[in-house]
XYZ file of C-alpha atoms in Angstrom:
191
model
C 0.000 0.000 0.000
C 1.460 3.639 -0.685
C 3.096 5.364 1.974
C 1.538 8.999 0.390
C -2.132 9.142 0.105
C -2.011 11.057 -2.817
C -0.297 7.910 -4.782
C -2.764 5.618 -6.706
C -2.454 1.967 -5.449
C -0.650 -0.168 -6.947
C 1.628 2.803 -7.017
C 4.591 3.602 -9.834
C 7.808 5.160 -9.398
C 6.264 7.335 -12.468
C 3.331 8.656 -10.266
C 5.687 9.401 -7.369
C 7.923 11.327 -10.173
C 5.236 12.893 -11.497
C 3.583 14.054 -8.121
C 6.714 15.465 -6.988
C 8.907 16.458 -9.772
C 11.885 18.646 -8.399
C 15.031 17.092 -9.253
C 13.910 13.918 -11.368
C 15.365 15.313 -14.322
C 19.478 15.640 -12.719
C 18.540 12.496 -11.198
C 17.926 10.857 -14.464
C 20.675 12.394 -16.136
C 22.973 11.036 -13.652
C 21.491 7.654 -13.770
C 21.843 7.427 -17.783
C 25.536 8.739 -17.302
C 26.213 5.852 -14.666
C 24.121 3.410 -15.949
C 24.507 3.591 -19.711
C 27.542 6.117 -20.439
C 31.008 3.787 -21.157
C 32.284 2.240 -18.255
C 34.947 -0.746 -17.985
C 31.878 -2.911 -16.250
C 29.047 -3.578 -19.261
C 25.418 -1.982 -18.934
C 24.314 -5.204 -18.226
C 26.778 -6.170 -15.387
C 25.683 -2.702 -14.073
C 21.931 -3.136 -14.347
C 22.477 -6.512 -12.519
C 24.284 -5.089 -9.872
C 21.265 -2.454 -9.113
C 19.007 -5.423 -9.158
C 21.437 -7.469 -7.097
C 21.369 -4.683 -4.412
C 17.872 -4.014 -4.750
C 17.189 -7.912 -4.341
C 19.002 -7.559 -1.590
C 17.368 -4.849 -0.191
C 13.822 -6.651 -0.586
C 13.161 -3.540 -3.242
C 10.524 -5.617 -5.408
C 10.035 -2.812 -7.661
C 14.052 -1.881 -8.148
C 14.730 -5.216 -8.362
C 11.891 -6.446 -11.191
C 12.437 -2.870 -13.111
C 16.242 -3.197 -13.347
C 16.272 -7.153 -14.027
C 14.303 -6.305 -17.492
C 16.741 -3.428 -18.690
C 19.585 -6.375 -17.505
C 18.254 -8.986 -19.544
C 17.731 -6.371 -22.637
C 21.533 -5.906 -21.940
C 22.253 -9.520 -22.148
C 22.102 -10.895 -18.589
C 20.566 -14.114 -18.374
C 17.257 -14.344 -16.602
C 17.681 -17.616 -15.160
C 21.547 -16.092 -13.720
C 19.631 -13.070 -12.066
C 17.320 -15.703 -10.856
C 20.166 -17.907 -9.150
C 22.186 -14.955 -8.077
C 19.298 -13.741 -6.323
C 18.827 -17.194 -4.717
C 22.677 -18.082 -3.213
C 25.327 -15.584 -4.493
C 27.206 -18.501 -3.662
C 26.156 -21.441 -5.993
C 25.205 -19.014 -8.426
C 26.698 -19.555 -12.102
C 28.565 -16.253 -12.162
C 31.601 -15.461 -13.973
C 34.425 -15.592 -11.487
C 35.738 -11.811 -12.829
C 32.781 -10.386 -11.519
C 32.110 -12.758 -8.723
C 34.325 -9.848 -6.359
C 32.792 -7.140 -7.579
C 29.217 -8.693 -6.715
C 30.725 -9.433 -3.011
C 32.183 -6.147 -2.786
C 28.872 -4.361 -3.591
C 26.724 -7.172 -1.016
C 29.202 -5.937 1.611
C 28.847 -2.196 0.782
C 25.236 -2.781 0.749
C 24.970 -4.327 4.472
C 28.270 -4.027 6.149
C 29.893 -1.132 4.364
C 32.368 -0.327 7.731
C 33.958 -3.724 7.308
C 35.278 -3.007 4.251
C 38.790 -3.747 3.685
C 41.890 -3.777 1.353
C 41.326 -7.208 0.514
C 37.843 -6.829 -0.548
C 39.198 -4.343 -3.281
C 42.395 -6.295 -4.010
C 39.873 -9.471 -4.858
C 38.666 -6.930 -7.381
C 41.483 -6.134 -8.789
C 43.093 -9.396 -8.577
C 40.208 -10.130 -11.190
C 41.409 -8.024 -13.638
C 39.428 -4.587 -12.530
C 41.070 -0.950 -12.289
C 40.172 0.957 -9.980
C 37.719 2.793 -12.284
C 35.286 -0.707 -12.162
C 35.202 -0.909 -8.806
C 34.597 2.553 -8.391
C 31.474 1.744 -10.841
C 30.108 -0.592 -8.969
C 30.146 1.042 -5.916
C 28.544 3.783 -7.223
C 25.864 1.562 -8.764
C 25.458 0.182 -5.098
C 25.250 3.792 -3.716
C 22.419 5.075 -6.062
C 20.515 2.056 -5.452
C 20.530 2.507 -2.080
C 19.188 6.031 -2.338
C 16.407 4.866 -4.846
C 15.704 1.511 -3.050
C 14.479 3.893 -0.085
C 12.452 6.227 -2.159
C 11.185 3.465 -3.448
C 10.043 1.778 -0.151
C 10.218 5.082 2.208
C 6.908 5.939 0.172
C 4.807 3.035 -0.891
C 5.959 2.340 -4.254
C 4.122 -0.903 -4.810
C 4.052 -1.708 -8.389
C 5.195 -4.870 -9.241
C 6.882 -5.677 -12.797
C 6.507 -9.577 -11.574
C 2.396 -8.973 -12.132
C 2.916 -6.821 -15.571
C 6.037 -7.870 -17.459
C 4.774 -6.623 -20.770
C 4.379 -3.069 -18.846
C 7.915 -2.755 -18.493
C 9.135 -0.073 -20.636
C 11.975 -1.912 -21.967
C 9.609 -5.267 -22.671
C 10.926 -6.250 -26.332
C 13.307 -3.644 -27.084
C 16.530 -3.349 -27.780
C 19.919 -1.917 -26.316
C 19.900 0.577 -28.753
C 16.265 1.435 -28.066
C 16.962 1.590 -24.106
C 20.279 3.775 -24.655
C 18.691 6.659 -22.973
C 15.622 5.052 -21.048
C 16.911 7.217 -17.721
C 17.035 10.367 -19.310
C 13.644 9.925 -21.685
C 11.438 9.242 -18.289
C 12.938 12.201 -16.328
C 12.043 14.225 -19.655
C 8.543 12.505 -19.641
C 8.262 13.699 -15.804
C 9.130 17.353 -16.791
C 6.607 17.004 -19.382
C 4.042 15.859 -17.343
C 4.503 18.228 -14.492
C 3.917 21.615 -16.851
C 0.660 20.431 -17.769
């Protein structure tokens, strides 16, 4: 049930967005930059991280939006499926295995971070750069899980697949999905 009253139920991040507008659009921007500008880690390892993290933090709608742009990126479904179930037996390639540990530790226990949780990353084969990705992926996703949950969101892509923007598209076609709904927000919010 939404947290806000003035949220429909089931409620969408878009209502949220669109009910209170201010900053969506930087938000966005910074999200497309993160999530789809170049980076050493792939757009889909980094949409699987954010819904790694937001699987971990029991963010249902994080976690279903982000596993469809993952799997338009090339990330198998039934992989997010058994990384989701034990990180541990999970079929994941052992470069980014690290990474994936690195960011469940940020998530839950980011004080006991040490040197040799960033050395396993590197000792993979990542610069600095990649890990630096990741953890920012982690970060923003921990922000947006709690937006997410702080007010109600409810909608679940698990009920409406098909009603996933990125439902049969392509990479190409989801190159700027961040920055096209903070534009449809704006839009919406003059009227």
């Amino acid at each position: 049930m939404p947290l806000l009253p003035s949220l429909p139920d089931p409620a969408h991040l878009m209502d949220l967005y669109a009910r209170f507008p201010e900053n969506v659009r930087p938000l966005m921007e910074y999200t497309d930059g993160l999530l789809r500008g170049e980076g050493e880690l792939s757009v889909g390892e980094r949409e699987l991280i954010a819904t790694y993290v937001s699987a971990l933090n029991a963010c249902t709608f994080c976690a279903g939006a982000h596993r469809a742009y993952a799997e338009v990126f090339g990330i198998d479904s039934a992989l997010i499926d058994a990384l989701i179930e034990d990180v541990e037996s999970a079929p994941v390639d052992d470069r980014l295995r690290p990474v994936l540990a690195y960011v469940a530790k940020l998530n839950t226990l980011p004080s006991k971070l040490v040197e040799r949780d960033a050395r396993a990353v590197y000792d993979a084969g990542w610069s600095e750069g990649a890990l630096y990705e990741a953890v920012q992926v982690c970060a923003l996703f921990n922000m947006m899980n709690r937006i997410v949950e702080g007010t109600g969101v409810n909608f679940d892509y698990a009920d409406a697949p098909e009603g996933h923007p990125a439902a049969g598209s392509s990479p190409e076609a989801q190159a700027r999905s961040y920055s096209q709904f903070g534009e449809m927000v704006a839009a919406m919010a003059k009227g």
